[in-house]
Coordinates of C-alpha atoms in Angstrom, one line a residue:
Chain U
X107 CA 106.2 131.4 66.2
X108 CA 103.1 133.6 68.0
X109 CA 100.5 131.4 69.7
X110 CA 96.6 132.8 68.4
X111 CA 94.6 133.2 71.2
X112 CA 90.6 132.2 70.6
X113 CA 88.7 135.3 71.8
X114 CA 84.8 135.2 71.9
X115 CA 84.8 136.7 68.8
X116 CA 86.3 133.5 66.6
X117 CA 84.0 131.4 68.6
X118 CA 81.1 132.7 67.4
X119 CA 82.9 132.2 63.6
X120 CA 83.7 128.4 64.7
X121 CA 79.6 128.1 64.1
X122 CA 80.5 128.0 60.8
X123 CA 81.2 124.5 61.1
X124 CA 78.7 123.7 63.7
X125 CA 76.5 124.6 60.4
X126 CA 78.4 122.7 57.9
X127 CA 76.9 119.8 60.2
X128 CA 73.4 121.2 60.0
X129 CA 73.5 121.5 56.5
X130 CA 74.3 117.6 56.3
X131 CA 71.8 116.6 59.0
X132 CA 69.2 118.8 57.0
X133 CA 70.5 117.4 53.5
X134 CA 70.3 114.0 54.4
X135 CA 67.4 114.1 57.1
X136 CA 69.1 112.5 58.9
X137 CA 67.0 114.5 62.1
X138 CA 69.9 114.8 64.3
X139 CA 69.4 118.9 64.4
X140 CA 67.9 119.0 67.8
X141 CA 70.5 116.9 69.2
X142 CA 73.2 118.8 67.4
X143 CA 71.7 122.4 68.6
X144 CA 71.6 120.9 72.3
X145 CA 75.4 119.0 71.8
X146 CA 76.3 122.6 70.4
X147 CA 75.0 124.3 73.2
X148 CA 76.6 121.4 75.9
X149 CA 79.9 121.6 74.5
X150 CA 80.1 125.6 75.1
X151 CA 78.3 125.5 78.7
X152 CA 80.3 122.5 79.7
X153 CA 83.5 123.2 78.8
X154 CA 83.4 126.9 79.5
X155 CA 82.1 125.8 83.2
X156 CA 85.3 123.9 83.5
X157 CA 87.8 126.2 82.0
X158 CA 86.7 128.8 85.1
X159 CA 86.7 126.2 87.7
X160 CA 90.3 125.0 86.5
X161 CA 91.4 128.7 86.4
X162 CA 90.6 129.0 90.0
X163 CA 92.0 125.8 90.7
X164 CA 95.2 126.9 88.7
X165 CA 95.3 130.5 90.3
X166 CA 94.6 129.3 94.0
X167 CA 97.3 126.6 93.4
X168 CA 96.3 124.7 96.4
X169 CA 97.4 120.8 97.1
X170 CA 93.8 120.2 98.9
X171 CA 92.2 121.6 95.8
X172 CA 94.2 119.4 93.6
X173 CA 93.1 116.6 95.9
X174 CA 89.7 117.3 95.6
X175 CA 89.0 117.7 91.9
X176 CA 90.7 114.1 91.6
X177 CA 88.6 112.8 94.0
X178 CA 85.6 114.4 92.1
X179 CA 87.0 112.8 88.6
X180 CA 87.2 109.3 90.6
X181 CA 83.9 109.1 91.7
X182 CA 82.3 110.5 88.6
X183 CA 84.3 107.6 86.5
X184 CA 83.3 105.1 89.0
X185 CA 79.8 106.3 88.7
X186 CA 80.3 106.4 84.8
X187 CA 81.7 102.4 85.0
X188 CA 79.0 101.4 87.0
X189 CA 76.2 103.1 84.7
X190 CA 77.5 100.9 81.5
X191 CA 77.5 97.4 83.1
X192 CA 74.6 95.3 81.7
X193 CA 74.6 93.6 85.3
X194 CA 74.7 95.9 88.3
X195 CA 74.7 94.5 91.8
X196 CA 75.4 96.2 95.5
X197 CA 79.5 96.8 95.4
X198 CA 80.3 96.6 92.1
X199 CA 80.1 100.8 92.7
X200 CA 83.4 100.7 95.5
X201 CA 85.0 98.2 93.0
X202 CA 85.1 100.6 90.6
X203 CA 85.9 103.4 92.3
X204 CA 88.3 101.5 94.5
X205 CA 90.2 100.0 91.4
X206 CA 90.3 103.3 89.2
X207 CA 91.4 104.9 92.2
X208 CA 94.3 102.6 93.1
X209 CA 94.9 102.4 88.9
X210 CA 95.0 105.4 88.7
X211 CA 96.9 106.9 92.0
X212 CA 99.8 104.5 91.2
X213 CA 100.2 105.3 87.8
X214 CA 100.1 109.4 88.5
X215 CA 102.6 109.3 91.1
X216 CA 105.4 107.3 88.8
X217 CA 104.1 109.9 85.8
X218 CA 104.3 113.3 88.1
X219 CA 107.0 111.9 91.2
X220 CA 109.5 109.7 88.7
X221 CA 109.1 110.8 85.1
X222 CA 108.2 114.5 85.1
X223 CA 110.0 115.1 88.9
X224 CA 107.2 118.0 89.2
X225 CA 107.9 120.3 92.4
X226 CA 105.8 120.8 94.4
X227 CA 103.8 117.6 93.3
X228 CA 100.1 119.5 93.3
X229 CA 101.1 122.3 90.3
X230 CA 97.6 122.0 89.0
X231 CA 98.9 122.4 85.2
X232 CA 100.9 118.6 85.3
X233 CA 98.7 116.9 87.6
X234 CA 94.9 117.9 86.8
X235 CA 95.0 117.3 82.8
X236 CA 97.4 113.6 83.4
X237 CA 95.1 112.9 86.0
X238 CA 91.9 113.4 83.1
X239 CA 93.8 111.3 81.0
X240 CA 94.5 108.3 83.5
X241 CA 91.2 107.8 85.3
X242 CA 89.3 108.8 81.2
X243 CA 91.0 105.7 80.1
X244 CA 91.0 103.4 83.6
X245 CA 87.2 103.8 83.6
X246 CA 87.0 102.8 80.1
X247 CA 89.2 100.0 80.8
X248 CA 87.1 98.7 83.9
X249 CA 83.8 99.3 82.5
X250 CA 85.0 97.2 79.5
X251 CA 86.5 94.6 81.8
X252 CA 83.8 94.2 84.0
X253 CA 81.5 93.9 81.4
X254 CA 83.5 91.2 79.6
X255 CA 83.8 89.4 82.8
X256 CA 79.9 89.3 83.5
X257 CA 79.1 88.0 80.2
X258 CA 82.0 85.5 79.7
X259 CA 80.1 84.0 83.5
X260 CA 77.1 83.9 82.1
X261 CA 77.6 82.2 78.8
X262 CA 80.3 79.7 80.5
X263 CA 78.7 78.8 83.4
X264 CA 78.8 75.1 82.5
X265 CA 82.6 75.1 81.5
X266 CA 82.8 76.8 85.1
X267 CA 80.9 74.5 87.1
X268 CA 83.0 71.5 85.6
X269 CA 85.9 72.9 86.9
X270 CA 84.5 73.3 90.3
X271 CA 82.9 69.9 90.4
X272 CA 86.4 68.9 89.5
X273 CA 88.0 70.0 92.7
X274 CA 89.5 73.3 91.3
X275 CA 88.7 76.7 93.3
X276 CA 86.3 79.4 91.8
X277 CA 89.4 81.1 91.2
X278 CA 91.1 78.9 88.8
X279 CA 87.5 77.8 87.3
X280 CA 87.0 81.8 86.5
X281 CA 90.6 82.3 85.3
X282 CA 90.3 81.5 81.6
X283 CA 87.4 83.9 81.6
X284 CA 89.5 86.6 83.8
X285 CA 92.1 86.5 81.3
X286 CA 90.1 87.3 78.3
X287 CA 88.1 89.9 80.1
X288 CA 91.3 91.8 80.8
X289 CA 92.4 91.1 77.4
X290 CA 89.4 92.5 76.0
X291 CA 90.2 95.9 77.7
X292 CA 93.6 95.9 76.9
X293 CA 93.3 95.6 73.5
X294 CA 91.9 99.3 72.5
X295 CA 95.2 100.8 74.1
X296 CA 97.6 98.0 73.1
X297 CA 95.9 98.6 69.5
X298 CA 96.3 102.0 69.9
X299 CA 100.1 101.6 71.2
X300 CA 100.6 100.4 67.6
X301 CA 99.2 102.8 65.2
X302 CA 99.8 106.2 67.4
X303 CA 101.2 108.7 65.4
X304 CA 100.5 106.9 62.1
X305 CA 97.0 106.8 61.5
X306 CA 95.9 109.7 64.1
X307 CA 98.0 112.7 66.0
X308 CA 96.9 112.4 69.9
X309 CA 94.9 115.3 70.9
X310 CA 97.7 116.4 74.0
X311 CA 100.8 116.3 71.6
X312 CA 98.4 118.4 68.7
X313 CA 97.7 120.1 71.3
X314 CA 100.9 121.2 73.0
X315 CA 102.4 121.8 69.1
X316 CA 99.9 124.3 68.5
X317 CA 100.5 126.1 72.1
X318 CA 103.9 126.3 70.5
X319 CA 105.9 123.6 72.6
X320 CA 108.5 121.6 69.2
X321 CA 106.8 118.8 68.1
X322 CA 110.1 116.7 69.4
X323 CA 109.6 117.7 73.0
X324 CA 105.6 117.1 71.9
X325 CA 106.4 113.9 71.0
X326 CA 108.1 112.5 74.0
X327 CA 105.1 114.0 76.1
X328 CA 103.1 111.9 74.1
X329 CA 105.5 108.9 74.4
X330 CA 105.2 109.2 78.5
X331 CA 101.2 109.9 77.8
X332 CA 100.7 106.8 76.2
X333 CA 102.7 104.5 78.5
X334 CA 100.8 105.8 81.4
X335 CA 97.3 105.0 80.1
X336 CA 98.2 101.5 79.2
X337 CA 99.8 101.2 82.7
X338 CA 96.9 102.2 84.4
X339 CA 94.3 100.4 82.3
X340 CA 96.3 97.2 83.5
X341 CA 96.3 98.5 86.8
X342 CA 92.6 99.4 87.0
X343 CA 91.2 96.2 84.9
X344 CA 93.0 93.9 86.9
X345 CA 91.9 95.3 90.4
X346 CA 88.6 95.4 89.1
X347 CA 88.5 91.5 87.8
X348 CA 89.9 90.3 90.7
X349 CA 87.9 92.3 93.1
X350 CA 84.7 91.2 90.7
X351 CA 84.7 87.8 90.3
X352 CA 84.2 87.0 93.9
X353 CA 80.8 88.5 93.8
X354 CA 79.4 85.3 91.3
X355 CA 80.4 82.6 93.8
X356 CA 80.1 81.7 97.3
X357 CA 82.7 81.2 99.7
X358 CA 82.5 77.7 99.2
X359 CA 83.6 77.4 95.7
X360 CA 80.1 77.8 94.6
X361 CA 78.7 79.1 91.2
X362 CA 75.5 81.7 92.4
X363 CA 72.5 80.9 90.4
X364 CA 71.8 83.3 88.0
X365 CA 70.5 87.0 88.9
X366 CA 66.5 87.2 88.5
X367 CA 66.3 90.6 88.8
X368 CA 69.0 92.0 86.9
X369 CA 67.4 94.5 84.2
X370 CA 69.4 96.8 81.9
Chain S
X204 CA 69.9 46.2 101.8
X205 CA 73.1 47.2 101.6
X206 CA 75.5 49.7 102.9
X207 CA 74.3 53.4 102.4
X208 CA 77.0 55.9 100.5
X209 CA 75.0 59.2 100.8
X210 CA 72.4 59.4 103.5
X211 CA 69.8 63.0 103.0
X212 CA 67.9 63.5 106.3
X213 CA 65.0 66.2 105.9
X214 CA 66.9 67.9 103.0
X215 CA 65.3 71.0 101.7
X216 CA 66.6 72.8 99.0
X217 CA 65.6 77.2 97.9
X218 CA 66.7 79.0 95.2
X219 CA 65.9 82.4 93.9
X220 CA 63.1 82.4 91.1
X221 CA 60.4 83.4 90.3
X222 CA 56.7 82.7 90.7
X223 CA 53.7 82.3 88.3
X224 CA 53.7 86.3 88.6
X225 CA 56.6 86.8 87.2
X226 CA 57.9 88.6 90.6
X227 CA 61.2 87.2 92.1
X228 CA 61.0 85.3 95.0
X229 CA 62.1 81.9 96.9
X230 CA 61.3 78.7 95.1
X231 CA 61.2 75.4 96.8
X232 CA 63.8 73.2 94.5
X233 CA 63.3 69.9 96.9
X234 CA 61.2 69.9 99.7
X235 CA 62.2 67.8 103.0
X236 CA 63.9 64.7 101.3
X237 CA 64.8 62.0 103.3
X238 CA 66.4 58.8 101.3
X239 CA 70.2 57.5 100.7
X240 CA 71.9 56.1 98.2
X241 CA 73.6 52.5 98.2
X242 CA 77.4 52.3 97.6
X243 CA 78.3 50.4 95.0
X244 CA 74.9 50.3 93.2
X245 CA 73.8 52.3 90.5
X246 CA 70.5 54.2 91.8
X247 CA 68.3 56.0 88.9
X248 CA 66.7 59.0 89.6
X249 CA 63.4 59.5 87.8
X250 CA 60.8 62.1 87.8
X251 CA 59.7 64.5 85.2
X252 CA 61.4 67.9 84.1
X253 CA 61.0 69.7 87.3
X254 CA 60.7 67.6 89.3
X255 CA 64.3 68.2 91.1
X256 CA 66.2 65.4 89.5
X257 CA 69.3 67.1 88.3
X258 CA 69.2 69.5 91.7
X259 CA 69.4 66.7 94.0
X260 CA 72.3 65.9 92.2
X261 CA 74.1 69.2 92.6
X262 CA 73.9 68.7 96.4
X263 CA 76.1 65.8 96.3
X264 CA 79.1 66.9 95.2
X265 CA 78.0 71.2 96.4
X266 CA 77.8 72.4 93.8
X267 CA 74.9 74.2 96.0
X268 CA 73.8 73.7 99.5
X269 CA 70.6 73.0 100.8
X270 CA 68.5 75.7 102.9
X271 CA 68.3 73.0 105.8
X272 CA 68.8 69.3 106.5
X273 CA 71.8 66.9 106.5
X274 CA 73.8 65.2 103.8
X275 CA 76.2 62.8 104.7
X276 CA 79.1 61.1 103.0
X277 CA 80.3 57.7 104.0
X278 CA 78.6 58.8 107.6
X279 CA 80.5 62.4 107.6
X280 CA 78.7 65.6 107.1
X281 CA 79.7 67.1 103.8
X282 CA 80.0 70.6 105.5
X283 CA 82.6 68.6 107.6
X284 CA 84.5 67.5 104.5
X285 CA 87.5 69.6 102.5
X286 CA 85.2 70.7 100.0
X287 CA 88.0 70.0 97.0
X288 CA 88.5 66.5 98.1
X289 CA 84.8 65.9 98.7
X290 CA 84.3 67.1 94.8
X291 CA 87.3 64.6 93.5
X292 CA 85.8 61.5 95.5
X293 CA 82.0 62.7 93.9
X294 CA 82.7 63.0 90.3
X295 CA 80.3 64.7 88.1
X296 CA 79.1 64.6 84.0
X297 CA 76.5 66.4 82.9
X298 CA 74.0 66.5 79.6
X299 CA 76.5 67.9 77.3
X300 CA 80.0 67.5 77.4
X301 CA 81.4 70.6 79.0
X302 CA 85.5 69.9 78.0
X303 CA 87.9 72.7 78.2
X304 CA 90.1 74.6 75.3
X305 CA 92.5 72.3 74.9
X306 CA 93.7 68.8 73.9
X307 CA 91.9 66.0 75.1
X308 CA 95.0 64.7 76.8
X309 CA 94.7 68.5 78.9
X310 CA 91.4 67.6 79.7
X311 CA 91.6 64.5 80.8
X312 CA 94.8 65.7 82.9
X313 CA 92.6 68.9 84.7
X314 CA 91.4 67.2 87.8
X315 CA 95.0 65.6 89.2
X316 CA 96.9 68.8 87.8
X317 CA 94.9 70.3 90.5
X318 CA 96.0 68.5 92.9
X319 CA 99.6 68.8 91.8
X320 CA 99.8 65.6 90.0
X321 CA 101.0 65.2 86.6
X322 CA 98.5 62.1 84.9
X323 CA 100.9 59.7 83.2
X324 CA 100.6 59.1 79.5
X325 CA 99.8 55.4 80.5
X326 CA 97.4 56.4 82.7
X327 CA 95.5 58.7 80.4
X328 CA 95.8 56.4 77.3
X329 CA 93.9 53.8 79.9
X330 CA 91.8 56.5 81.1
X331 CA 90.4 56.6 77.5
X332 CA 90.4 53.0 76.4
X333 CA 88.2 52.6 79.7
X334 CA 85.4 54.8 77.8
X335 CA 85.9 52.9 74.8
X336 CA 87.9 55.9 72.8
X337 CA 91.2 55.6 71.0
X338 CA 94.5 56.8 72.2
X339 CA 95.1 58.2 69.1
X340 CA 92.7 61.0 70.3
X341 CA 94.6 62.3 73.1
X342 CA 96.7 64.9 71.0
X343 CA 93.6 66.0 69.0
X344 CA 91.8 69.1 70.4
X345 CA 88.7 68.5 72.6
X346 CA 86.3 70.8 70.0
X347 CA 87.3 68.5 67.0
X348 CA 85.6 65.3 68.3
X349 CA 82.0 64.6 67.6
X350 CA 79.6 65.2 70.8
X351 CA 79.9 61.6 71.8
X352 CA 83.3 61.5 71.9
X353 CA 83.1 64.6 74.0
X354 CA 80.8 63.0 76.5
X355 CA 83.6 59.9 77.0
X356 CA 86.2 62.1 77.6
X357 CA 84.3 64.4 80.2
X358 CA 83.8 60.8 81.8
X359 CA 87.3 60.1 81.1
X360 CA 88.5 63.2 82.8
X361 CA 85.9 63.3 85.9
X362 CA 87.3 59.2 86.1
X363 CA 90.8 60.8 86.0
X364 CA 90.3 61.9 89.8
X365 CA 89.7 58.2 90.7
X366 CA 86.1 59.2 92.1
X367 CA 84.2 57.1 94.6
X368 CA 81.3 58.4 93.4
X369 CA 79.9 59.2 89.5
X370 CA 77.0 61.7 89.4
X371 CA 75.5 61.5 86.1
X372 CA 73.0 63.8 84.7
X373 CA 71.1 62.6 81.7
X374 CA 74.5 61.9 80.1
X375 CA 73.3 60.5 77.4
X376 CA 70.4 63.2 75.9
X377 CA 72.6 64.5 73.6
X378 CA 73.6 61.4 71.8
X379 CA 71.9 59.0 69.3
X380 CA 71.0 55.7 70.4
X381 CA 74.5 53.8 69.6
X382 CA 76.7 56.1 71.6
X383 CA 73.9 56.7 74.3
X384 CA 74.2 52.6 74.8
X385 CA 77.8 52.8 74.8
X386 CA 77.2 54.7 77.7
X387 CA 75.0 52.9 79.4
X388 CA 77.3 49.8 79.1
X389 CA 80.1 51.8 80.4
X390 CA 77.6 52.6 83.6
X391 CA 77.9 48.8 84.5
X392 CA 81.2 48.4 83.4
X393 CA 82.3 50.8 86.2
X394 CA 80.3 49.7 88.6
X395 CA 81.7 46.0 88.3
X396 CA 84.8 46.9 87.6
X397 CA 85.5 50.3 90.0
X398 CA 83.0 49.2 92.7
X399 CA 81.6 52.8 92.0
X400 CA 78.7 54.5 93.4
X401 CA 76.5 55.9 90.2
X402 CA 73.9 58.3 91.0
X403 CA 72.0 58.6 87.1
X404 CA 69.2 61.4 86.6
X405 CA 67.5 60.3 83.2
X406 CA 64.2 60.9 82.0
X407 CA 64.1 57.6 79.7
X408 CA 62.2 54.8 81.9
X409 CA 64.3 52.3 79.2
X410 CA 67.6 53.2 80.2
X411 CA 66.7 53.5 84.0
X412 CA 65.1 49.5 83.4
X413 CA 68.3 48.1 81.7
X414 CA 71.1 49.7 84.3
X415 CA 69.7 50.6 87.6
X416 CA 69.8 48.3 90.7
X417 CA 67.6 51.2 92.8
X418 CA 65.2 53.8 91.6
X419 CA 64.2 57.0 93.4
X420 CA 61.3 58.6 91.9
X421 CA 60.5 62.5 92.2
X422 CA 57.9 64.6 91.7
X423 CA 57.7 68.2 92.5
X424 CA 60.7 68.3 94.4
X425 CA 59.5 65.5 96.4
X426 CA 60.0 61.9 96.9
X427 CA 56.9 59.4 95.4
X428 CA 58.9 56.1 96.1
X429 CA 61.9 54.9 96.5
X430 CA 62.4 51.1 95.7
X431 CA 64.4 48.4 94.2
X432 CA 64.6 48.8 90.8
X433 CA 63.2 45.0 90.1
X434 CA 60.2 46.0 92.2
X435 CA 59.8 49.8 91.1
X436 CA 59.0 48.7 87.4
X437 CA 57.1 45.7 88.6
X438 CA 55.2 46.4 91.0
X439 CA 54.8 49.9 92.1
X440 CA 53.4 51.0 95.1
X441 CA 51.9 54.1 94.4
X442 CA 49.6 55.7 92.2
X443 CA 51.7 58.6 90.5
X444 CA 54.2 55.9 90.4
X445 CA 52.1 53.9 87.6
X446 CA 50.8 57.1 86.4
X447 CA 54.3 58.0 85.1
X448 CA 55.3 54.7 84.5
X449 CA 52.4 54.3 81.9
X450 CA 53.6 57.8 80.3
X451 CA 50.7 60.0 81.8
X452 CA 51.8 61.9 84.7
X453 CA 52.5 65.7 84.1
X454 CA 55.4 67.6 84.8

């Protein structure tokens, strides 16, 4: 089997479908052309500006390289985590980033140092696109949980304050709405766990099949894939809940008033 | 007078909200009050929405603290008491029932669980004959009972700690007139019977007439009077006093 290399050439053959999409945004009015001409234009810039960056990063092959596009991915999915809550406060930035870090950096070290046994650790083809994966999905996973979390507060603050007045600590009064927080972001990858491979292909193992690896060695790529990001979506949410909640109450088992100047 | 349970000196209560503006800022809750309650007697507190009622309350047990001034407990400073076993000897039950997923038996069990007791099915089946439900209720789940049964059992499981003290806020404004008497009944019934404190923020001069041995009247976050209930709706000393009591004072 010969792998087909994408030159310049097919690209500009690939707007084919770009106009397929045009046709039905026209069709339909649906007015999304100027978004799709800009989310056209996006997805070559973007992705093209990575491609070079990883090729220097690849070609350099330098562990404090490695080290530092991770720790750019961290702080841009802390940043992206922090962006989606519908309450923001002072912190709730280095809880992110903290718990997508530690998610993240514990997961990637079983995948790379245990599973895969990569040598040396850094080779910037393993590490940078696992690491993409794990902190995509952790942030996901945090922003979801976080969210969760503010709103279960909010809407349960009665049910919370009984529990307090009852002699039980913030901790345990929050715990019911903890858990289903964490469930909440769970539930996407768990859901996911179950269908993989029956309703959709993942993108890495389509991926690696069509850069000619056998889909049976695919596969159990895949299969390690998949564990990870569950793994560090637990990780991550729970860091993040449990770093979170303290923020509502005060040290003396009290429920905060509400925020006043919390606008989205 | 008798022998005070709570004693507020100069007690001044802030919270975060926000003025006619709409900008955010610090809003006095109570300003500077200065009063105690008597143990054993059930004290009303009255005032209009606003006025602080169910606040005051709230520093009894802290669930908040005020900004300054002193609360005491039995002569101790509440910042000098384990904050856990200060909130099992202050019990609280609030306008709506506010039970936890569950069967009523859980419920009632939540506050000694914490403490790493496990309530006796005697104990709980008395627990809610004492609020005037059936034991046959135990094993159903909390949601399925109507909102006055809910009420009992939050009573049943704040009476579950084997509180000193029962902080009531207008426990009875989400139920009709039959279970709202019930209620009422139970007020005296637990003060006779327990020797409990009852602290009861109502809005209902009625109710406040047919249970309370003390009133303490607010407006504004501020005390108006603070009387014997015998005297407060017979003869009351000042003028916002009969202005509310004749059903014209403002919020």
């Amino acid at each position: 089997m010969q792998y087909i290399n994408i030159g310049y050439g097919d690209l500009v053959l690939a707007l084919i479908l770009v106009g397929i999409t045009l046709a039905v945004s026209l069709w339909q009015r649906l007015d999304l052309h100027g978004d799709l001409f800009v989310g056209t234009l996006r997805t070559f810039v973007q992705l093209t500006a990575v491609g070079y960056l990883l090729q220097v990063i690849f070609n350099l092959n330098r562990w404090y390289l490695v080290v530092l596009a991770l720790g750019i991915m961290l702080l841009v999915a802390a940043a992206n985590a922090y962006r989606r809550q519908q309450e923001r406060w002072p912190g709730l930035f280095f809880i992110m980033l903290l718990a997508i870090a530690l998610g993240g950096i514990i997961t990637l070290a079983i995948v790379i140092g245990i599973v895969l046994k990569v040598k040396p650790w850094y080779q910037p083809q393993y590490i940078i696109p696992i690491a993409g994966m794990i902190v995509g999905n952790a942030m996901i996973g945090a922003a979801l949980a976080i969210n969760r979390l503010t709103g279960e507060i909010k809407a349960h603050r009665g049910e919370i304050e009984a529990a307090l007045s009852l002699g039980a600590t913030a901790y345990l009064a929050v715990l019911p709405y903890l858990r289903s927080a964490l469930r909440a972001a769970m539930l996407p990858t768990i859901s996911t766990m179950m269908t993989v491979g029956i309703v959709q292909l993942p993108g890495m193992m389509s991926g690696q099949i069509i850069a000619g690896a056998s889909p049976a060695a695919a596969v159990r790529y895949q299969v390690v894939v998949t564990y990870m990001v569950a793994a560090a979506t637990a990780l991550t949410t729970i860091m993040a809940t449990l770093l979170a909640y303290r923020y509502y109450f005060t040290p003396n088992h009290q429920l905060k008033p509400p925020a006043q100047n919390n606008k989205t | 007078m008798g022998e005070a349970k709570f004693e507020l000196n100069d007690v001044t209560l802030k919270r975060p909200g926000r003025n006619a503006a709409g900008e955010v800022t610090t809003v006095i809750i109570l300003n500077r009050i200065t009063t105690s309650f008597l143990k054993g007697k059930i004290t009303a507190v009255l005032g209009p929405s606003g006025s602080g009622k169910s606040s005051l309350l709230r520093l009894l047990n802290r669930l908040e603290d005020p900004a300054a001034g002193r609360i005491t407990l039995d002569g101790q400073d509440l910042k000098s008491l384990n904050i856990f076993t200060l909130r099992q000897r202050v019990g609280m039950v609030w306008q709506l029932p506010t039970l936890f997923p569950g069967t009523v038996l859980e419920n009632i069990s939540y506050g000694p669980r914490l403490r790493g007791i496990s309530l006796s099915r005697a104990r709980a089946e008395e627990l809610i004959l004492m609020v005037g439900l059936g034991t046959e209720l135990l094993d159903r789940r909390a949601d399925s009972l109507s909102i006055g049964q809910q009420q009992r059992v939050s009573l049943a499981r704040t009476l579950a700690n084997e509180p000193e003290v029962l902080l009531l806020d207008e426990p009875t404004s989400a139920l009709d007139p039959t279970a709202a008497a019930n209620i009422l009944h139970l007020m005296v019934d637990l003060k006779s019977r327990l020797g409990l404190t009852i602290i009861f923020v109502t809005h209902i001069l009625d109710q406040a007439r047919q249970v309370a041995d003390e009133v303490l009247f607010l407006h504004h976050g501020e005390i108006v009077e603070a009387a014997p209930a015998q005297q407060f709706f017979t003869a009351p000393q000042e003028p916002r006093s009969r202005l509310f009591l004749s059903g014209e004072l403002e919020g």
